[in-house]
Structures are given as C-alpha cells and as structure tokens.
Short mmCIF file of C-alpha atoms in Angstrom, two decimals:
data_model
loop_
_atom_site.label_atom_id
_atom_site.label_comp_id
_atom_site.label_asym_id
_atom_site.label_seq_id
_atom_site.Cartn_x
_atom_site.Cartn_y
_atom_site.Cartn_z
CA MET A 1 143.90 37.46 247.22
CA ARG A 2 143.71 40.66 248.97
CA ILE A 3 140.46 42.59 249.76
CA LYS A 4 140.85 46.33 250.48
CA ALA A 5 138.13 49.02 251.24
CA ILE A 6 138.01 52.34 249.52
CA GLU A 7 136.44 55.08 251.68
CA ASN A 8 137.69 58.54 250.34
CA GLU A 9 137.05 60.20 246.93
CA LYS A 10 140.67 60.49 246.13
CA ASP A 11 141.23 56.65 246.10
CA PHE A 12 137.87 56.34 244.28
CA LEU A 13 139.12 58.57 241.37
CA ALA A 14 142.33 56.40 241.16
CA LEU A 15 140.16 53.43 240.31
CA ARG A 16 139.02 54.95 236.88
CA LEU A 17 141.16 52.85 234.46
CA ASP A 18 140.51 49.68 236.54
CA TRP A 19 136.87 50.25 236.83
CA ASN A 20 136.33 50.66 233.07
CA ARG A 21 138.50 47.85 232.31
CA LEU A 22 136.33 45.56 234.50
CA ALA A 23 133.06 47.28 233.32
CA GLY A 24 133.76 46.39 229.73
CA ILE A 25 130.79 47.67 227.80
CA SER A 26 128.56 48.04 230.78
CA PRO A 27 126.94 51.40 230.72
CA ASN A 28 127.84 51.42 234.42
CA ASN A 29 131.26 52.93 233.56
CA PHE A 30 133.37 55.02 236.04
CA ASN A 31 132.27 58.33 234.89
CA TRP A 32 128.43 57.61 235.25
CA ILE A 33 128.86 56.11 238.75
CA TYR A 34 131.38 58.85 240.04
CA LYS A 35 128.74 61.51 238.67
CA TRP A 36 125.86 59.78 240.42
CA TRP A 37 127.85 59.76 243.67
CA TRP A 38 128.64 63.38 243.48
CA TYR A 39 124.92 64.16 243.04
CA TYR A 40 123.62 61.70 245.70
CA LYS A 41 126.54 61.56 248.31
CA LYS A 42 125.20 63.87 251.06
CA ASN A 43 126.15 62.39 254.26
CA ASN A 44 126.62 58.88 252.96
CA GLU A 45 129.80 56.96 253.08
CA LEU A 46 131.94 55.15 250.40
CA LYS A 47 132.72 51.49 250.96
CA ILE A 48 134.11 50.39 247.88
CA LEU A 49 135.90 46.99 247.99
CA ILE A 50 138.79 46.08 245.49
CA ALA A 51 140.05 42.59 245.15
CA GLU A 52 143.74 42.34 244.29
CA LYS A 53 145.76 39.33 242.96
CA ASP A 54 149.40 39.54 242.28
CA SER A 55 149.07 43.36 242.53
CA LYS A 56 146.44 43.61 239.93
CA ILE A 57 142.65 44.63 240.67
CA VAL A 58 140.66 41.79 239.52
CA GLY A 59 137.36 42.73 241.19
CA ILE A 60 135.41 45.84 242.56
CA ALA A 61 132.38 45.65 244.81
CA PRO A 62 131.12 49.46 244.20
CA LEU A 63 129.26 49.78 247.70
CA TYR A 64 128.38 52.65 249.93
CA ILE A 65 126.63 53.39 253.33
CA TYR A 66 123.39 55.28 252.94
CA ASN A 67 122.73 57.07 256.29
CA GLU A 68 119.30 58.17 256.97
CA LYS A 69 117.18 58.98 260.19
CA ILE A 70 114.01 57.15 261.33
CA LEU A 71 111.61 59.43 262.99
CA ASN A 72 114.12 62.32 263.01
CA PHE A 73 116.26 60.94 265.80
CA LEU A 74 117.26 57.21 265.07
CA ASN A 75 120.27 56.83 262.84
CA TYR A 76 120.02 54.03 260.56
CA LYS A 77 122.78 52.49 258.20
CA LYS A 78 121.88 50.73 254.75
CA LEU A 79 124.49 49.18 252.83
CA MET A 80 123.80 49.59 249.10
CA ILE A 81 125.38 49.38 245.57
CA LEU A 82 126.58 52.70 243.97
CA GLY A 83 124.16 53.89 241.49
CA GLY A 84 121.06 53.61 243.57
CA LEU A 85 117.56 53.27 241.93
CA ILE A 86 118.28 55.34 238.85
CA THR A 87 120.96 53.00 237.59
CA ASP A 88 120.14 49.57 235.88
CA ASN A 89 122.05 46.16 235.99
CA LEU A 90 123.89 46.84 239.29
CA ASP A 91 126.47 44.05 240.09
CA PHE A 92 130.09 43.46 241.30
CA LEU A 93 132.65 44.00 238.64
CA ILE A 94 134.87 40.82 238.40
CA GLU A 95 137.53 40.04 235.68
CA LYS A 96 136.72 37.34 233.32
CA ASP A 97 139.86 35.31 233.72
CA VAL A 98 139.77 34.61 237.34
CA ASN A 99 137.60 32.45 239.48
CA LYS A 100 134.53 34.50 239.70
CA GLU A 101 132.95 32.66 242.67
CA VAL A 102 136.19 33.16 244.71
CA VAL A 103 136.28 36.94 244.28
CA PHE A 104 132.55 37.04 244.88
CA LYS A 105 132.50 35.07 248.04
CA ALA A 106 135.72 37.04 249.39
CA PHE A 107 133.66 40.34 249.17
CA TRP A 108 130.98 38.95 251.13
CA ASP A 109 133.38 37.54 253.87
CA TYR A 110 134.93 40.77 253.97
CA ILE A 111 131.63 42.75 254.22
CA LEU A 112 130.16 40.51 256.84
CA CYS A 113 133.42 40.62 259.15
CA ASN A 114 134.14 44.37 258.71
CA PHE A 115 131.37 46.60 257.70
CA LYS A 116 128.90 47.89 260.38
CA PHE A 117 125.24 48.36 259.14
CA ASP A 118 121.66 47.89 260.09
CA ILE A 119 120.48 46.33 256.91
CA PHE A 120 121.72 45.80 253.20
CA GLU A 121 119.61 46.44 250.20
CA PHE A 122 120.87 45.65 246.77
CA SER A 123 118.37 46.34 244.11
CA LYS A 124 118.49 46.55 240.24
CA ILE A 125 120.27 42.96 240.20
CA TYR A 126 118.80 41.68 236.88
CA SER A 127 118.43 37.74 236.05
CA THR A 128 120.55 38.60 232.95
CA SER A 129 123.37 39.61 235.38
CA GLU A 130 126.80 37.90 234.84
CA HIS A 131 126.80 36.91 238.56
CA PHE A 132 122.98 36.06 238.92
CA GLU A 133 123.68 32.51 239.86
CA LEU A 134 126.26 33.52 242.50
CA TRP A 135 123.73 35.95 244.04
CA ASN A 136 121.18 33.23 244.33
CA LYS A 137 123.72 30.78 245.61
CA TYR A 138 125.15 32.87 248.38
CA SER A 139 121.67 34.25 249.35
CA ARG A 140 121.00 30.72 250.31
CA VAL A 141 124.50 30.23 252.06
CA TYR A 142 124.13 33.17 253.97
CA LYS A 143 120.42 33.06 254.55
CA PHE A 144 119.71 36.42 252.77
CA ASN A 145 116.33 37.43 251.52
CA PHE A 146 116.88 37.39 247.87
CA GLN A 147 113.63 37.69 245.84
CA GLU A 148 112.23 38.69 242.46
CA ILE A 149 110.47 42.10 242.86
CA MET A 150 109.68 42.90 239.39
CA TYR A 151 109.38 40.97 236.11
CA ASN A 152 110.37 42.96 232.99
CA ARG A 153 109.12 41.57 229.81
CA LYS A 154 111.60 40.90 226.93
CA ILE A 155 109.75 41.67 223.65
CA ASP A 156 111.16 41.12 220.23
CA MET A 157 109.94 43.98 218.30
CA THR A 158 111.01 42.66 215.00
CA LYS A 159 108.26 40.23 215.10
CA PHE A 160 105.58 42.82 214.71
CA LYS A 161 104.86 44.64 211.29
CA SER A 162 103.06 47.54 212.93
CA TYR A 163 102.19 49.23 216.13
CA GLU A 164 98.50 47.79 215.74
CA GLU A 165 99.77 44.43 215.66
CA TYR A 166 102.03 44.94 218.71
CA TYR A 167 99.25 46.64 220.77
CA ASN A 168 96.88 43.54 219.95
CA SER A 169 99.35 41.19 221.47
CA LEU A 170 99.38 42.74 224.67
CA ASP A 171 97.57 41.50 227.60
CA GLY A 172 94.67 43.55 229.24
CA ASN A 173 96.69 45.16 232.05
CA LEU A 174 99.35 46.38 229.82
CA LYS A 175 96.71 47.77 227.41
CA LYS A 176 94.89 49.52 230.17
CA ASN A 177 98.33 51.09 231.51
CA LEU A 178 99.21 52.38 227.90
CA ASN A 179 95.70 53.70 227.22
CA PHE A 180 95.75 55.58 230.65
CA ALA A 181 99.40 57.16 229.92
CA THR A 182 98.07 58.03 226.25
CA ASN A 183 94.98 59.75 227.60
CA LYS A 184 96.91 61.58 230.11
CA ILE A 185 99.26 63.11 227.37
CA LYS A 186 96.19 63.89 225.23
CA ASN A 187 94.46 65.62 228.32
CA GLU A 188 97.38 68.05 227.96
CA ASN A 189 96.28 69.13 224.44
CA LEU A 190 99.25 67.08 222.88
CA ASN A 191 98.92 64.81 219.88
CA ILE A 192 100.62 61.50 220.24
CA GLU A 193 101.25 58.91 217.36
CA PHE A 194 102.94 55.56 217.54
CA GLU A 195 105.25 54.60 214.54
CA PHE A 196 107.65 51.54 213.97
CA HIS A 197 111.11 52.48 212.65
CA LYS A 198 113.27 49.98 211.18
CA ASN A 199 116.31 52.22 210.55
CA ILE A 200 117.01 54.08 213.57
CA THR A 201 118.96 57.22 212.97
CA ASP A 202 121.43 59.19 215.29
CA ASN A 203 118.75 62.02 215.52
CA ASP A 204 116.29 59.08 216.94
CA PHE A 205 118.88 58.45 219.70
CA LYS A 206 119.26 62.16 220.43
CA VAL A 207 115.59 62.51 220.96
CA ILE A 208 115.26 59.46 223.20
CA THR A 209 118.37 60.63 225.17
CA SER A 210 116.95 64.16 225.61
CA ILE A 211 113.74 62.83 226.91
CA ASN A 212 115.60 60.59 229.61
CA PHE A 213 117.88 63.36 230.49
CA LYS A 214 114.92 65.77 231.05
CA LYS A 215 113.11 63.12 233.25
CA GLN A 216 116.14 62.43 235.22
CA GLN A 217 116.65 66.06 235.77
CA TYR A 218 113.05 66.68 236.98
CA LEU A 219 113.48 63.62 239.47
CA TYR A 220 116.71 65.18 240.64
CA ASN A 221 115.11 68.53 241.20
CA ILE A 222 112.38 66.90 243.28
CA ASP A 223 115.11 64.96 245.19
CA THR A 224 113.87 61.52 244.52
CA GLN A 225 115.67 58.42 243.01
CA GLN A 226 112.28 56.60 242.32
CA ARG A 227 111.56 56.25 238.57
CA GLN A 228 110.65 53.67 235.94
CA ILE A 229 112.88 53.64 233.02
CA TRP A 230 111.42 54.42 229.69
CA PHE A 231 113.63 53.12 227.02
CA TYR A 232 116.04 50.02 226.73
#
C-alpha cells in the first residue's frame, strides 16, 4: 500500500470522484469540504493523505495544518481534520472492501513520520463513527489523549404524542436551558410555538435549511467556527 500527501488545490480538486465514492451517503462529500476549505483556508496548509492499493485510492485522510500565532509572535501548527468545528461526523474515509485497520494505521504511521506540527486536535469524531473503535485502539497504542468531551442524547421522538409529553420527560437542566432560550426569543417580542409534525414536508426541510444557512452565515461574518448545531 502506498501513502501519498496532497498539498495543493489542483490535486485536491482531482480527488472529487474518489472522495465522493468513499464518502458514500455521508454529508461530508467533496463539495461541502472543498467549499469549507475555500472559506477558512487563509494561511493554512493542505495535508490530505491518500492510500493507494493496486493504483486505486482506497482511503483518504482529509487533513490540514492550522497556522496560528500565540501572543502575536510565536508560530504554532495544529494538525486538524478538514471541516473544522462547523462539520459533524469527521473521520477518515476508507473503502469498505479493504482491511480498514491496515489503512488507518498506515495513515497514522505516515503522519507521525512525515508531518511537522506542534499538536493535533481531531474533534467531531462521534461514537457512531464507522472507525470509532480504531480511534480508541490507536489512541492507546500511540498514547494519545482521546476523550469524550460532549455527550449527545439520542431521543426517539416517535415515542411522544405531544410536545408537552416530550417536555415533561426532560431532566431539570434541559428544561432550564429550553426555558431560557424560549424566554430570550419572547423578549424580542416574537411568538414561539412547539408542534409535533408526523408528516414532514419539503417546505419543512426548506425552513430548517434556511435557518441553518442564516446561522452559519452569521458565524462566518463574525469570523468564528464555534457553534452548536440546531437540527439533526
């Protein structure tokens, strides 16, 4: 197996078909990640890794170096996954019909032997990730600090007949947070209602998408990647 680094945008663009083939139905397709890179690239460096077997790309590690300065004079290099904090379910892309662990380990061996960085920070790797067990295993092998930083509850909304029934099932802290957000909206002289919809329409999705786009545009305008996702 051959590992190769992609460090320029021309070669990045050439990955489109293989990227989408490996991403499958993941929302982190080539178009999204490439657009994200154009928005946030600044003075950062592409460090995408591809794994080739028999002249076929069987894996992609979508990485980059985030360059920043500490105290305005100390250069600092952080290895991160393309997509940053506004993208969910970040992970390596590995073909299903190959030995995933071999590819995963080959990526890390290449990273540790060839990339120069001060620290790496891989966030948004969920416990539902296809390679979560490999992240766990090799964090122990290489003595990485791999820890849970946030727990997202999984709620089956079909179990509830009304919003009131759902609300009453929440714990005290969640009720407090929801009430705070609701009151904040009401203080803007806006009405808010909660309804359960069983038959979601195309228009419902358009409204949800519009809200998310407006929020992401606002965060981009104030030059931040910090955010909490509103809808899943």
